[in-house]
Structure formats: C-alpha cells, structure tokens
XYZ file of C-alpha atoms in Angstrom:
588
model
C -26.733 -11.067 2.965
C -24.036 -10.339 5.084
C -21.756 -7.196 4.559
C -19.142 -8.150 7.752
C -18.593 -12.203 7.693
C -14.847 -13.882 8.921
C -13.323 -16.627 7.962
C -10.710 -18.659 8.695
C -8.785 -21.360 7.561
C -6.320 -23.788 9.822
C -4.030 -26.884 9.837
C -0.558 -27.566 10.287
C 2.126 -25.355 9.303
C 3.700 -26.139 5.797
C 0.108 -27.368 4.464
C -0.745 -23.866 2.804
C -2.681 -22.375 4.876
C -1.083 -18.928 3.863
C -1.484 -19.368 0.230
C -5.436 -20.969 0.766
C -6.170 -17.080 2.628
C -4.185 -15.171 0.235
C -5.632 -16.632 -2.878
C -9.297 -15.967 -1.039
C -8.421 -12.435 -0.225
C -6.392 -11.434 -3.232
C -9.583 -12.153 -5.449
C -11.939 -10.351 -2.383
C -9.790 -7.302 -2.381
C -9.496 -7.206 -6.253
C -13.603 -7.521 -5.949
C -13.312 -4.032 -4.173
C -14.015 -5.601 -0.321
C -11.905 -4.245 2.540
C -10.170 -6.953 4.491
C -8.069 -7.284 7.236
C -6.216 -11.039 7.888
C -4.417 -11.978 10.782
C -1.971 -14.799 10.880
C -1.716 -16.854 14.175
C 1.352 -19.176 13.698
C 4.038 -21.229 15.338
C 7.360 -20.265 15.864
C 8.743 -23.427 14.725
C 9.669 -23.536 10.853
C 7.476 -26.677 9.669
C 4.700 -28.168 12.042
C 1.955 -26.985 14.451
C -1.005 -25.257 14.150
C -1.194 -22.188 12.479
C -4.467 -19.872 10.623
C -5.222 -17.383 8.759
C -8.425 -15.462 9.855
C -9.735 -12.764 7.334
C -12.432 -10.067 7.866
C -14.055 -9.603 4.897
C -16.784 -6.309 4.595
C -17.956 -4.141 2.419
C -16.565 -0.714 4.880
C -13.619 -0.115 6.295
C -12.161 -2.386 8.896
C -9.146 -2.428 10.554
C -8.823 -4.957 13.198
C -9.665 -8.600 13.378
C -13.317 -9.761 13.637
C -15.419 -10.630 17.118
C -15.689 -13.838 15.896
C -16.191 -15.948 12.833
C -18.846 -17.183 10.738
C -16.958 -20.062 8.698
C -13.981 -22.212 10.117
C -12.116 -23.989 6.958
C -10.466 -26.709 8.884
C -7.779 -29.140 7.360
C -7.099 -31.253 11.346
C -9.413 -31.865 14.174
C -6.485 -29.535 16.142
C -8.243 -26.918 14.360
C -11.798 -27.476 15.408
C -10.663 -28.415 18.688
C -8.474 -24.875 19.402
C -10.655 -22.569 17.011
C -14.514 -23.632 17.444
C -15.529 -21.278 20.480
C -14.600 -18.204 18.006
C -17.886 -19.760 15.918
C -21.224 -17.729 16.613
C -24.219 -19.618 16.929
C -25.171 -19.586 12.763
C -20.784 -20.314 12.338
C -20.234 -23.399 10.551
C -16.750 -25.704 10.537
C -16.420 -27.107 7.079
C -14.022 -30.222 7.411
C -11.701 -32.415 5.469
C -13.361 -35.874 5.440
C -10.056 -37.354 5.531
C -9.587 -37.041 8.952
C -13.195 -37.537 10.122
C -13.665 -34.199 11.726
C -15.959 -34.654 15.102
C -17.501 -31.424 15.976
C -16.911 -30.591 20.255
C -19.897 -31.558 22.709
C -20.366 -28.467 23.363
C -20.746 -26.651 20.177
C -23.967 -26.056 18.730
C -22.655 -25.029 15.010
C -22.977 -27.071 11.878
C -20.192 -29.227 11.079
C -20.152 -30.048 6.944
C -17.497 -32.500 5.995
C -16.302 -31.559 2.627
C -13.693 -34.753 1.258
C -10.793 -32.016 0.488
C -8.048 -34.767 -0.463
C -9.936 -37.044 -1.762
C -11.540 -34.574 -4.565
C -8.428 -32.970 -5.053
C -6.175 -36.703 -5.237
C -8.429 -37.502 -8.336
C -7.552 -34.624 -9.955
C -3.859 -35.546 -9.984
C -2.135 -34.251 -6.550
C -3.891 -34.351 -2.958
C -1.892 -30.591 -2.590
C -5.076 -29.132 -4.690
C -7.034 -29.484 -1.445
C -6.979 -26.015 -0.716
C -8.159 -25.522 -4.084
C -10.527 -27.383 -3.267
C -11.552 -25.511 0.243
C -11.598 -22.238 -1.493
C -14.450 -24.034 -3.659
C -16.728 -24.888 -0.922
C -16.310 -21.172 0.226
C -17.194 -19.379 -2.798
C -20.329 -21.801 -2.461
C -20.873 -20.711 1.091
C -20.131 -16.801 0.426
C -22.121 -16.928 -2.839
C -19.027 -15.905 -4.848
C -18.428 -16.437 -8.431
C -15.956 -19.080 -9.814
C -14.487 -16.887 -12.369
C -13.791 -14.406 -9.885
C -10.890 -16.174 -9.207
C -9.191 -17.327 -12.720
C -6.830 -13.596 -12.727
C -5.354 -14.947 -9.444
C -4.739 -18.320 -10.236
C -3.862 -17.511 -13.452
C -1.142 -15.149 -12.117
C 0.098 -18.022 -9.049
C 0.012 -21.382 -11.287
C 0.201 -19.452 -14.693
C 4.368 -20.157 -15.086
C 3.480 -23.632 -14.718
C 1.483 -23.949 -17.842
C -2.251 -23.498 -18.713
C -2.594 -27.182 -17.585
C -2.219 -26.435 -14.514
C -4.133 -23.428 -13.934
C -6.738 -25.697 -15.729
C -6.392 -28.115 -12.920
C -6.593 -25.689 -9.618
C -9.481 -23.782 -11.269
C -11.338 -27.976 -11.610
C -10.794 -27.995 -8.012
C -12.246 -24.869 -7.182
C -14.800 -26.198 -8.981
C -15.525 -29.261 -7.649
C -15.339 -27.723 -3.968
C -18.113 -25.430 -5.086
C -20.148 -28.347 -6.259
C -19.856 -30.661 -3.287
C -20.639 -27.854 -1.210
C -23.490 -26.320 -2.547
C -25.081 -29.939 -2.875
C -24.589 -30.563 1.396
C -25.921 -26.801 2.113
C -29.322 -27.288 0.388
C -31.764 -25.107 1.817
C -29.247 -23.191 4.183
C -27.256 -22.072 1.431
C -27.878 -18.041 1.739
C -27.341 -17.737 5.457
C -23.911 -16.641 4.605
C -24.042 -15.182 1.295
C -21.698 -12.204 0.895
C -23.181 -8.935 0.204
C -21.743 -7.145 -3.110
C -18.913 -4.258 -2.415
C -20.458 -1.074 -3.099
C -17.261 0.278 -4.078
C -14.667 -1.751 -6.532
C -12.298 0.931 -7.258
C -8.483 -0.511 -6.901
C -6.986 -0.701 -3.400
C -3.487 -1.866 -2.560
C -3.605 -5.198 0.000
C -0.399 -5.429 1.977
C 1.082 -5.694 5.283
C 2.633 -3.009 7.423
C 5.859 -4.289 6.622
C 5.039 -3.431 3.395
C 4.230 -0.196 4.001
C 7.191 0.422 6.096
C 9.755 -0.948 3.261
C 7.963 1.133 0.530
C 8.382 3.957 2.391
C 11.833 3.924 3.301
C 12.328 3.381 -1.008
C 10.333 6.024 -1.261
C 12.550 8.619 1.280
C 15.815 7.612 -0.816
C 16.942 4.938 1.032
C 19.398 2.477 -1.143
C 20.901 0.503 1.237
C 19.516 -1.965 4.212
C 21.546 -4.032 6.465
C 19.752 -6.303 8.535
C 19.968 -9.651 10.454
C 16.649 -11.323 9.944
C 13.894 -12.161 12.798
C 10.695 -12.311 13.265
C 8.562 -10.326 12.559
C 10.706 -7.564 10.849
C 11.842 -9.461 8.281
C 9.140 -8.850 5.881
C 10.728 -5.672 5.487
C 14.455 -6.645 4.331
C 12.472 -9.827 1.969
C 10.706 -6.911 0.297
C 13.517 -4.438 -0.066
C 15.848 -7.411 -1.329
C 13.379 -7.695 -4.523
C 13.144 -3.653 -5.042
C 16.194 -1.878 -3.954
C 17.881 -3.395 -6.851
C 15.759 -1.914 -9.712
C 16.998 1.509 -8.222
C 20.324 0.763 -7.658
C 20.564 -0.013 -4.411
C 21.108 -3.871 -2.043
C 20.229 -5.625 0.895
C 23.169 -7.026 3.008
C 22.237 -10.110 5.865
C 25.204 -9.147 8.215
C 26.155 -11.642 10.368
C 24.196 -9.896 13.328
C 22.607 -7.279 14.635
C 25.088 -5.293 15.791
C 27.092 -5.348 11.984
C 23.733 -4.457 10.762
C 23.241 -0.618 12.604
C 26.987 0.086 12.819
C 26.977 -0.140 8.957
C 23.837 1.744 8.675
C 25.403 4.629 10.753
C 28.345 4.514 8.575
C 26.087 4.729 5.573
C 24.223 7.709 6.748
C 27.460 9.170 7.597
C 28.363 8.977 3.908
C 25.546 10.877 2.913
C 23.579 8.312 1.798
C 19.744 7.178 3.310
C 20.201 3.818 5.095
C 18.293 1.807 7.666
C 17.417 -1.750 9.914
C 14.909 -3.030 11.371
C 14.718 -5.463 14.020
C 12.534 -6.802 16.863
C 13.655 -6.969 20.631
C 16.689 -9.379 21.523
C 18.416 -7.276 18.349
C 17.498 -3.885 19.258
C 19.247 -4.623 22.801
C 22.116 -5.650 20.593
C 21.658 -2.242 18.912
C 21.659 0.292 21.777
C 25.055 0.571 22.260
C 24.871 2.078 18.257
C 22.251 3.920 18.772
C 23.987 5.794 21.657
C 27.288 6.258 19.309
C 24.144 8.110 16.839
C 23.387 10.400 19.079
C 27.112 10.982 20.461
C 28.202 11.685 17.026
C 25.065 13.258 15.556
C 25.375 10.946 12.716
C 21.131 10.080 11.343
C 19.920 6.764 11.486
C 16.662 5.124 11.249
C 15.852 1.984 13.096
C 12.613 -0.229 13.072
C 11.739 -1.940 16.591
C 8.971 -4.243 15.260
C 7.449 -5.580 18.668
C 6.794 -9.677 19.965
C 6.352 -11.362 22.803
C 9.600 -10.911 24.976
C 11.185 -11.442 26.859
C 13.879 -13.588 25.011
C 12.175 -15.883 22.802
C 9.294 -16.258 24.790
C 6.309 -15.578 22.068
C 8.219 -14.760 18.819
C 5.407 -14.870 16.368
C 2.720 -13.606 19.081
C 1.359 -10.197 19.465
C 2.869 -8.094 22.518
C 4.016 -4.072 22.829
C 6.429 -4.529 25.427
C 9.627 -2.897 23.982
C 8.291 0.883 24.809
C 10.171 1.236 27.368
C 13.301 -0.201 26.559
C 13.200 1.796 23.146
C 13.165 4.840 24.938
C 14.943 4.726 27.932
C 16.771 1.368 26.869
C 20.241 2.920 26.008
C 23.070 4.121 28.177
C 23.761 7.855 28.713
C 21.423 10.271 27.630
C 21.452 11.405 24.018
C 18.348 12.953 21.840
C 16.029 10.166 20.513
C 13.178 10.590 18.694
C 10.309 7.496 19.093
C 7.504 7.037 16.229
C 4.420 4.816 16.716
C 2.141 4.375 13.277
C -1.126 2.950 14.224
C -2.222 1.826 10.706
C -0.130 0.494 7.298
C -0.699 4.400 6.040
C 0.487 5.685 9.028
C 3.017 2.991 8.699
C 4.008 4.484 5.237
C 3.999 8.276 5.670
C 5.656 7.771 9.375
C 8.824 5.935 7.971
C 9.401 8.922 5.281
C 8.994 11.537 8.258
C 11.594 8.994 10.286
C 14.364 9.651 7.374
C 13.511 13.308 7.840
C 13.310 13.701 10.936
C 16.729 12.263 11.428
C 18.217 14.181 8.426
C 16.793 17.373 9.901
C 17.957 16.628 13.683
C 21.304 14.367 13.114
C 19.967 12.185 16.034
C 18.746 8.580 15.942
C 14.940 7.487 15.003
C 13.213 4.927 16.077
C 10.364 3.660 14.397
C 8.346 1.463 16.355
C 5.798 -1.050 14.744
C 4.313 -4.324 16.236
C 3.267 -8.096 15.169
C -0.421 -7.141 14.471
C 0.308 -3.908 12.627
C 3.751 -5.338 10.616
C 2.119 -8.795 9.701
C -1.871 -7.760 9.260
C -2.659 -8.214 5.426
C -5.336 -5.530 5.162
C -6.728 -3.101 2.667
C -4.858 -0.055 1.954
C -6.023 3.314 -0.049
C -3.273 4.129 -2.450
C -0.702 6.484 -1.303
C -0.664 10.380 -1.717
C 3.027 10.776 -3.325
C 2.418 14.310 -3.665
C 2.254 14.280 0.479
C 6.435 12.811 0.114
C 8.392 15.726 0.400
C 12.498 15.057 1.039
C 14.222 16.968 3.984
C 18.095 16.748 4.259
C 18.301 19.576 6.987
C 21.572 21.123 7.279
C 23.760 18.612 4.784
C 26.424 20.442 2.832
C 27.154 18.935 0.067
C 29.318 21.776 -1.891
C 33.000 23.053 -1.446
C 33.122 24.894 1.103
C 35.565 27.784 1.410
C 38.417 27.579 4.082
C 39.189 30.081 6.213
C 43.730 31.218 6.045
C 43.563 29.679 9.612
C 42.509 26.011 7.769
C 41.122 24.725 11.055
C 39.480 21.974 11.062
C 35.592 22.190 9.990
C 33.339 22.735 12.739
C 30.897 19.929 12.715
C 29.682 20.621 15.920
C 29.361 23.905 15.713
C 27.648 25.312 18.924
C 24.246 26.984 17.527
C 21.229 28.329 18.790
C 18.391 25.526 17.429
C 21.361 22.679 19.177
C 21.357 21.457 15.554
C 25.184 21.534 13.389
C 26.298 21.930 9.843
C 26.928 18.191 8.502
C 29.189 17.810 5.120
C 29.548 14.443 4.047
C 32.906 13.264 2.973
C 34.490 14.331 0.096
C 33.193 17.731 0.762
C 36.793 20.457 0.044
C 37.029 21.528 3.271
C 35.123 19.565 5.552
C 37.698 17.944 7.319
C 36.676 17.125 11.097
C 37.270 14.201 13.782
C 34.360 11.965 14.623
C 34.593 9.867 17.510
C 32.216 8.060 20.266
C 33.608 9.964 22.889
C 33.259 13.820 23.670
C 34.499 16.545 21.746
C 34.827 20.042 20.808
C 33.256 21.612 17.665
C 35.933 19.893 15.345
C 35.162 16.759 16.632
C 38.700 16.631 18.627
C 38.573 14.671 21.762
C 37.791 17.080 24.681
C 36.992 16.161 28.306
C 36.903 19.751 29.741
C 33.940 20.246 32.083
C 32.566 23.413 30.226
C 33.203 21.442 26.682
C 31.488 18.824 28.030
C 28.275 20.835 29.151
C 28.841 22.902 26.554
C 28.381 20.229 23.793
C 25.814 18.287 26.080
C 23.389 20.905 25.734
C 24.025 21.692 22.522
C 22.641 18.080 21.774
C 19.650 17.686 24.319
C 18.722 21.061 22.880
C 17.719 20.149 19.325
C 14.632 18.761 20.018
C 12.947 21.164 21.861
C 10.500 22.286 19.051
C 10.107 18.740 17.844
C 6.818 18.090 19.043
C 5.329 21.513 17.908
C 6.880 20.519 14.378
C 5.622 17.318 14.138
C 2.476 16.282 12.202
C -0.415 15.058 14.110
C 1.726 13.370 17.050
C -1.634 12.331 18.584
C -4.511 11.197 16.675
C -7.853 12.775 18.361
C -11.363 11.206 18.045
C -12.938 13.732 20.428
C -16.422 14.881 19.977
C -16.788 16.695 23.053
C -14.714 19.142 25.483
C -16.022 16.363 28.617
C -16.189 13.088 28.814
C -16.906 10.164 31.299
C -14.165 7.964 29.545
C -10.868 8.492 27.823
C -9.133 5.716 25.456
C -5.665 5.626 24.563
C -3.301 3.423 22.506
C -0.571 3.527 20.053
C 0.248 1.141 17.119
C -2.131 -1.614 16.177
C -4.741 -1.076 18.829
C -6.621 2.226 17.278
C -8.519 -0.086 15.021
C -10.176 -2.257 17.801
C -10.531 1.021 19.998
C -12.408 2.916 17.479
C -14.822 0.091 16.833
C -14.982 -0.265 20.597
C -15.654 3.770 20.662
C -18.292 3.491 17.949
C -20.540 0.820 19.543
C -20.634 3.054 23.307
C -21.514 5.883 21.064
C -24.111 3.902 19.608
C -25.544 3.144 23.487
C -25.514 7.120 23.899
C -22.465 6.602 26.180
C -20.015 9.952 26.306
C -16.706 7.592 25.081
C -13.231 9.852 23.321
C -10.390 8.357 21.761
C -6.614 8.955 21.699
C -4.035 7.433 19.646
C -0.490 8.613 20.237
C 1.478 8.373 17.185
C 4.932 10.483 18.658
C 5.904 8.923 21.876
C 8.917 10.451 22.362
C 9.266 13.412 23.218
C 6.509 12.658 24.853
C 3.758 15.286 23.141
C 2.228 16.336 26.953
C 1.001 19.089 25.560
C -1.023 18.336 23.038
C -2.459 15.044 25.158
C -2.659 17.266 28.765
C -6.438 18.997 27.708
C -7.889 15.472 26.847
C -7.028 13.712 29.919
C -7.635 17.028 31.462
C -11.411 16.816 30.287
C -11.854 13.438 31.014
C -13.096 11.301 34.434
C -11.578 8.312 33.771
C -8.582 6.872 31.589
C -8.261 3.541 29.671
C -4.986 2.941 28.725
C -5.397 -0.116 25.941
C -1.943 -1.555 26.046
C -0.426 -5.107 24.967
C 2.287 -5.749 27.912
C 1.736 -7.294 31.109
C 2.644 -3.758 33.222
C 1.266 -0.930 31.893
C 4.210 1.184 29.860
C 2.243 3.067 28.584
C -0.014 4.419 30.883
C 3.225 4.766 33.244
C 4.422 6.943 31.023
C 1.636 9.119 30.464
C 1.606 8.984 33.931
C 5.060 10.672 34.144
C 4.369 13.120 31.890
C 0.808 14.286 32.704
C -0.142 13.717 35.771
C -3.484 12.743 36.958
C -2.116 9.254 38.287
C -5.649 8.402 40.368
C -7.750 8.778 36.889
C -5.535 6.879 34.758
C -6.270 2.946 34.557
C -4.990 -0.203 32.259
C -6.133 -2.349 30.223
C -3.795 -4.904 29.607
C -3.803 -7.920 27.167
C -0.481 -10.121 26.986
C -1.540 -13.187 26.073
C -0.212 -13.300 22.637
C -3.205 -12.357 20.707
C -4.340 -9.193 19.370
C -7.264 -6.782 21.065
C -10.967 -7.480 19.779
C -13.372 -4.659 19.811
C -15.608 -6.460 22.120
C -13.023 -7.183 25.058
C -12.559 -3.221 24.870
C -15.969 -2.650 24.572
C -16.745 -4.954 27.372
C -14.420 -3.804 29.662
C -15.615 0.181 28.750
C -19.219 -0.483 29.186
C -18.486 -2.733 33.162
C -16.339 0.387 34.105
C -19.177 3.167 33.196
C -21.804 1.151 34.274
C -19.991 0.990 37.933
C -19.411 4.392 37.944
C -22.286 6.491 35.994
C -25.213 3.516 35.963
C -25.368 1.403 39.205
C -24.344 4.911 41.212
C-alpha cells in the first residue's frame, strides 16, 4: 500500500486533460486525501502538450512529487517527454489507438489500455478519459462508486443518461485494466486516508479572490493574462451575489487607474496582473503613493521577460515590483508562500493599505496561483476589517473654511482621509506635489516637508506586521540556512525534513514581507548560520541580492537558482544541500 503515489495524465491541449485530473482529484480530496496538482501547459490556446500531475497522500503535501508512479498517456509525445519522471516500479498506461511504444531506455511497464475504442462503443470516443480514470481506480485500488457524486454533479444537467454513460466507462476502464494487471495488481494500491473530514481543494488564485471578497472588496478591474486571471474568472461569478462587478478594461493601465479611483471613493477595489501589465501599471502605482490614495495590486509571476514562458514557473518580477517604479514613494511588498497564506495575506493587503494610504503589492507566482491543492478551511474569526484613519462623518469647519487638510503633516507620516461626499472635506488631489490641502506646491521645504511625511509612515510596519518571516529553526547554530518566498517553502521543507532525517543541522526561512525588507527579524538567523541557500526561481539571484543589501554577510550567502520553467522538487534542493555539506563538514 502506498500512502504518497503521483500521477499524471498527458496529451494534447483541448483533449481534457484538465477535466480527466480534476474529476480524479475532486473524488480523492472528497475521500479525505491531501493533494497537490500541477498543470504544465502550452501557451498556445488549442494544441501541444500539456499534463496534469497530482500528488496524492494520505499527510500533508505541498509541492509536486519526486517523481511518478503512473503516467496516463493519451499520445506517444507524452511517453516520449514524461517517461524519465517514472521510477523503476512506474508504469505508462497507453491509449491503444495510437500504438504507444515504450523508450529503449525505460525499464517500466507499458499497459496499453484501448481508451477510444471502449469509450467509441459506448456512443462518443470523448468518454476516453472516462475511460482512463477507470483503469486508475483499478491501478490505485479505488472504488467505482467513489466517483458517481462527481460525475453526477459534472454530467448531471445533461440528464441521468448521461451520467449513466461516463460512469459505464469508468467502468469498463476498471475492467480492462484489472484483467492486463493480473498478479501485479497491488503494487500500487492506494492506502486509505486516515482522516476524511472536509477540506476545501482550490488554487491560490482562489484563495487570493476569496480573500479580497472577504476584506470588502466589490469592485475588480482587470485586463486578463496569464496566470492571474483565475482571479477576475472567479470574482466575475461571486462579486455579483454581493453586489458588486468585474470590469475587462481595455488594458492594464484602465484597469489600476480605475481601481485607484475606486479606493479613492471609499470603496475596497483591486487588479491583478502578471509582468508586461504591472510595467504598464507603475506609473499608477507611483500616482498611489503621490496621492496617498490605497490600492491593492496582485503581481502573479511567469517566465519574463516579454512573453518568453507565459504559462511556465519563474519569480523574476521581485525586483521590478519593488524598485520597478519611478521616484520614490512608500510601497509595501507581500509574498504568501501557501493558498492560506495566500488567503489571510490578501485581507492584510486591503488593510494594510487602508491603514497606510500607500500602494500594496501582493506578489504570488505560477506554481502557488495555479497549484490545485488541499486547503484546511479558513479561520473567519482570524478576518478582522481595518479602515485606518477614513472619515466618513461631517466634519465641522473651522470660520476660516480652508480647505480640509488631507495631508495633514503628523507624527506616525500617516493623514486623515474623508472620502467624498464627506461636509467639509473639500481638498485638491493631484499627481504632483502639494501642501496639506492638496494645492500644488513646489517650495523646497513643502517639498521635504511632505516627502518625509510620506517615507515616514512605514517605519513601524515591519514590527506591526504578522509573522513577516516564517521560521523553521530548531537550533540557535546551524551549518546551513534555507530561504525562499512564495511557492518554494513546500519543496524546502520537505528538502529540510529528509537532512534532518540524515542527522544533518539544516534551518529554514520563508520570507513572507519583502518589503520593507524585515532585516531585523531575518539578521539573527543568517547571523547563526555558516552557510546560506537562497532557493530562488530567476536566472540572477534577486533574492539573495537583496538580502544581501540588507543584511550583510555577502561571502556566506549562496544561490540556488532554477529558471527553467518548472517548479523546485524536494530532491534537487535536497541534492544540492546534502553536495554542499558534504564538501564542507564531510570530505573536510
């Protein structure tokens, strides 16, 4: 019985391999497994190779699988650019229909399953999938019936016939498969989940669009690319019920200029985007910060630059997203590692930029916004709603009348903000400087006086903020220090566990606020540590260069890099940890 077993499915794009994974893991996550599934797919809109690979265990995961045990493969492409994930006891199950030939050099079992054929004399060769899903549940040891509430809930609007049909498919993929296993058949078998209590199954996207609903927002416009898109599709089917809309504007630079002026209104608004639009953005992200109006943008990460891998995995945007716009204005930089981090980071965005009147970027990536994984519900009694200083009231004039003093000069760098409407909270706003009423004003001393007054209010942020790095530190010392921010953590920590498991001395960092940088809470870490592993998914090192700037200890603090468009494993960390201690601590 195996309690950790991947599998994926491939073909060509448009052929269902999405719905063939999500069918399998919808009915695997409602069985009380923990999953994670990771998409690998073109960038063109019909055509080429795509998969789904899904971890499947009965503990916690959160990053995709070493390798696989079962490749579900629809074209020879598939065997050809998948089989050297197989282990040695893998096996490629194969549509007959295109006489599958396993590669000389693989070792694994090759069982050709006819897919199309089955499912053509049921009534409709697009039941092959149906009928893959079948020769799985014989190869897992899962139950037919398992699957009947899912099916039931995809085909049911179609008519009992056809849910009739799909589940005869399922069927008769379970039959032809257990029949060419024979006496092989439990080398695979799935353990049972120890634990079946309900769990939410949903992408970081997901998460991040939830949580924006749940901070108040009620209005999104957004230009749609990949891969933030997932998070205006979801809002366009919820913001409704609570009175709120989605608006595609006809580009990126509509879509955070009426955000601003949304938040300027009073009420919560936000985009999201991935790299060519955020460059679009930065000139509205400065006029944010100039006019201390809140706004929320999510910076979901690709390969860059340009076009160059728009459905692949990269973190290259750091920093552009933090040193990216002109001028110098107060900017405040999330990283969630995980879709619950994902979820209670977007609330604290809307907060955060309530509370400081300055922009907030959120800043996700492919593997953590498109991962399909399993999710404890959310704490709603952790929500709690900040405004900061909004008035919202009349407020009472003084005999002068002067204008109201929205940029009031305080002590904390942080103004009074009415929103309009408001009896006496008349004021200018404009992009360039000003005095307290918001009138233009160019005077050297106004200048500094208002400059300050905005690089000031986020001096306490990092004290204020919750947990801006997330510490896996059993000891004061150690021979070797990880670090990594968004969707890394889960490959690290697996990495971690395993040199722990060797008796190797092996601590773990995951930044979650990376701007303002938090140096002091991260400073004692790397102070206590030999060496440094940045993990990082760019080609130069952005990370670790700016850890670099901000802490110090530039001779202890190394890369690892991985740009090649596909997520970290835990082994190529591990592997990589273990060569470097071994140099240092073993062959020494």
């Amino acid at each position: 019985m195996k309690k950790d077993l991947s599998w994926k499915v491939g073909g060509q794009q448009g052929e269902g391999i999405e719905s063939t994974g999500e069918i399998l893991s919808k009915t695997l996550n409602r069985l009380g497994f923990y999953l994670y599934g990771y998409r690998h797919f073109s960038s063109r809109i019909k055509g080429g190779h795509t998969n789904n690979k899904i971890r499947i265990s009965t503990r916690k995961v959160q990053t995709v699988a070493d390798d696989l045990d079962i490749l579900l493969a629809f074209d020879q492409e598939t065997i050809d650019l998948n089989y050297h994930e197989l282990h040695e006891k893998g096996i490629i199950i194969a549509d007959t229909k295109f006489k599958p030939v396993k590669p000389e050099d693989s070792t694994v079992e090759l069982y050709p399953v006819p897919f199309t054929e089955i499912a053509s004399k049921l009534g409709t060769s697009l039941m092959k999938n149906m009928v893959a899903i079948g020769a799985t549940c014989a190869v897992m040891d899962l139950k037919i019936g398992d699957f009947s509430v899912v099916i039931q809930e995809i085909f049911g609007r179609k008519g009992g016939d056809m849910v009739g049909k799909n589940m005869e498919a399922i069927q008769e993929g379970y039959a032809y498969m257990q029949q060419s296993l024979g006496e092989k058949a439990s080398a695979l078998f799935l353990a049972k989940a120890e634990n079946n209590h309900k769990r939410m199954f949903m992408i970081g996207n997901d998460a991040i669009a939830l949580g924006a609903l749940t901070a108040g927002v009620r209005f999104m416009p957004a230009y749609p690319i990949t891969p933030a898109s997932d998070i205006m599709e979801y809002l366009i089917k919820k913001l409704p019920r609570v009175g709120g809309t989605v608006i595609q504007t006809e580009d990126e630079i509509a879509a955070v200029t009426m955000a601003i002026g949304t938040n300027y209104a009073g009420a919560r608004s936000f985009t999201a985007s991935s790299g060519p639009g955020i460059s679009l953005m930065m000139e509205a992200i400065g006029l944010s910060g100039m006019t201390e109006t809140p706004l929320v943008v999510v910076d979901t990460q690709r390969g860059g630059p340009s076009t160059g891998l728009p459905t692949k995995q990269e973190q290259s945007d750091l920093m552009a997203i933090i040193y990216g716009n002109h001028g110098e204005i107060p900017k405040v930089v999330i990283a969630p590692s995980t879709a619950e981090e994902a979820f209670y980071d977007t609330i604290e965005a809307f907060n955060i930029a309530d509370e400081y009147q300055c922009p907030v970027i959120l800043l996700s990536d492919l593997q953590l916004s498109l991962a399909k994984q399993t999710v404890e519900t959310f704490d709603f009694d952790k929500v709690h709603i900040r405004r900061g200083k909004l008035i919202t009231s009349d407020i009472e004039q003084t005999e002068e009348k002067d204008y109201f003093k929205r940029y009031e000069v305080t002590e904390d760098g942080i103004s009074p903000r009415v929103i309009p409407g408001v009896k006496g909270g008349i004021h200018h706003v404009t992009g360039v400087e000003h005095d307290e009423t918001g009138r233009p004003n160019e005077t050297a001393h106004n200048r500094k006086q208002q400059m300050d007054k905005r690089m000031r209010k986020l001096s306490n942020l990092t004290e204020r903020f919750p947990n801006p790095i997330t510490v896996n530190v059993p000891t004061k010392r150690t021979n070797l220090l990880l670090i990594g921010f968004n969707a890394t953590r889960g490959a690290i920590e697996e990495a971690v566990q395993r040199l722990r498991e060797e008796g190797l001395n092996v601590n773990h960092l995951q930044i979650r606020l990376i701007h303002p940088f938090p140096t002091a809470a991260i400073k004692p870490y790397i102070d206590g540590a030999d060496h440094v592993l940045v993990v990082e998914s760019n080609a130069t090192g952005q990370l670790a260069n700016i850890i670099k700037m901000n802490v110090g200890h530039v001779d202890k603090i190394q890369s690892m890099l991985k740009y090649d468009g596909d997520p970290f494993q835990p082994h190529y960390i591990y592997d990589a940890s273990k060569e470097l201690l071994e140099h240092v601590y073993i062959n020494n």
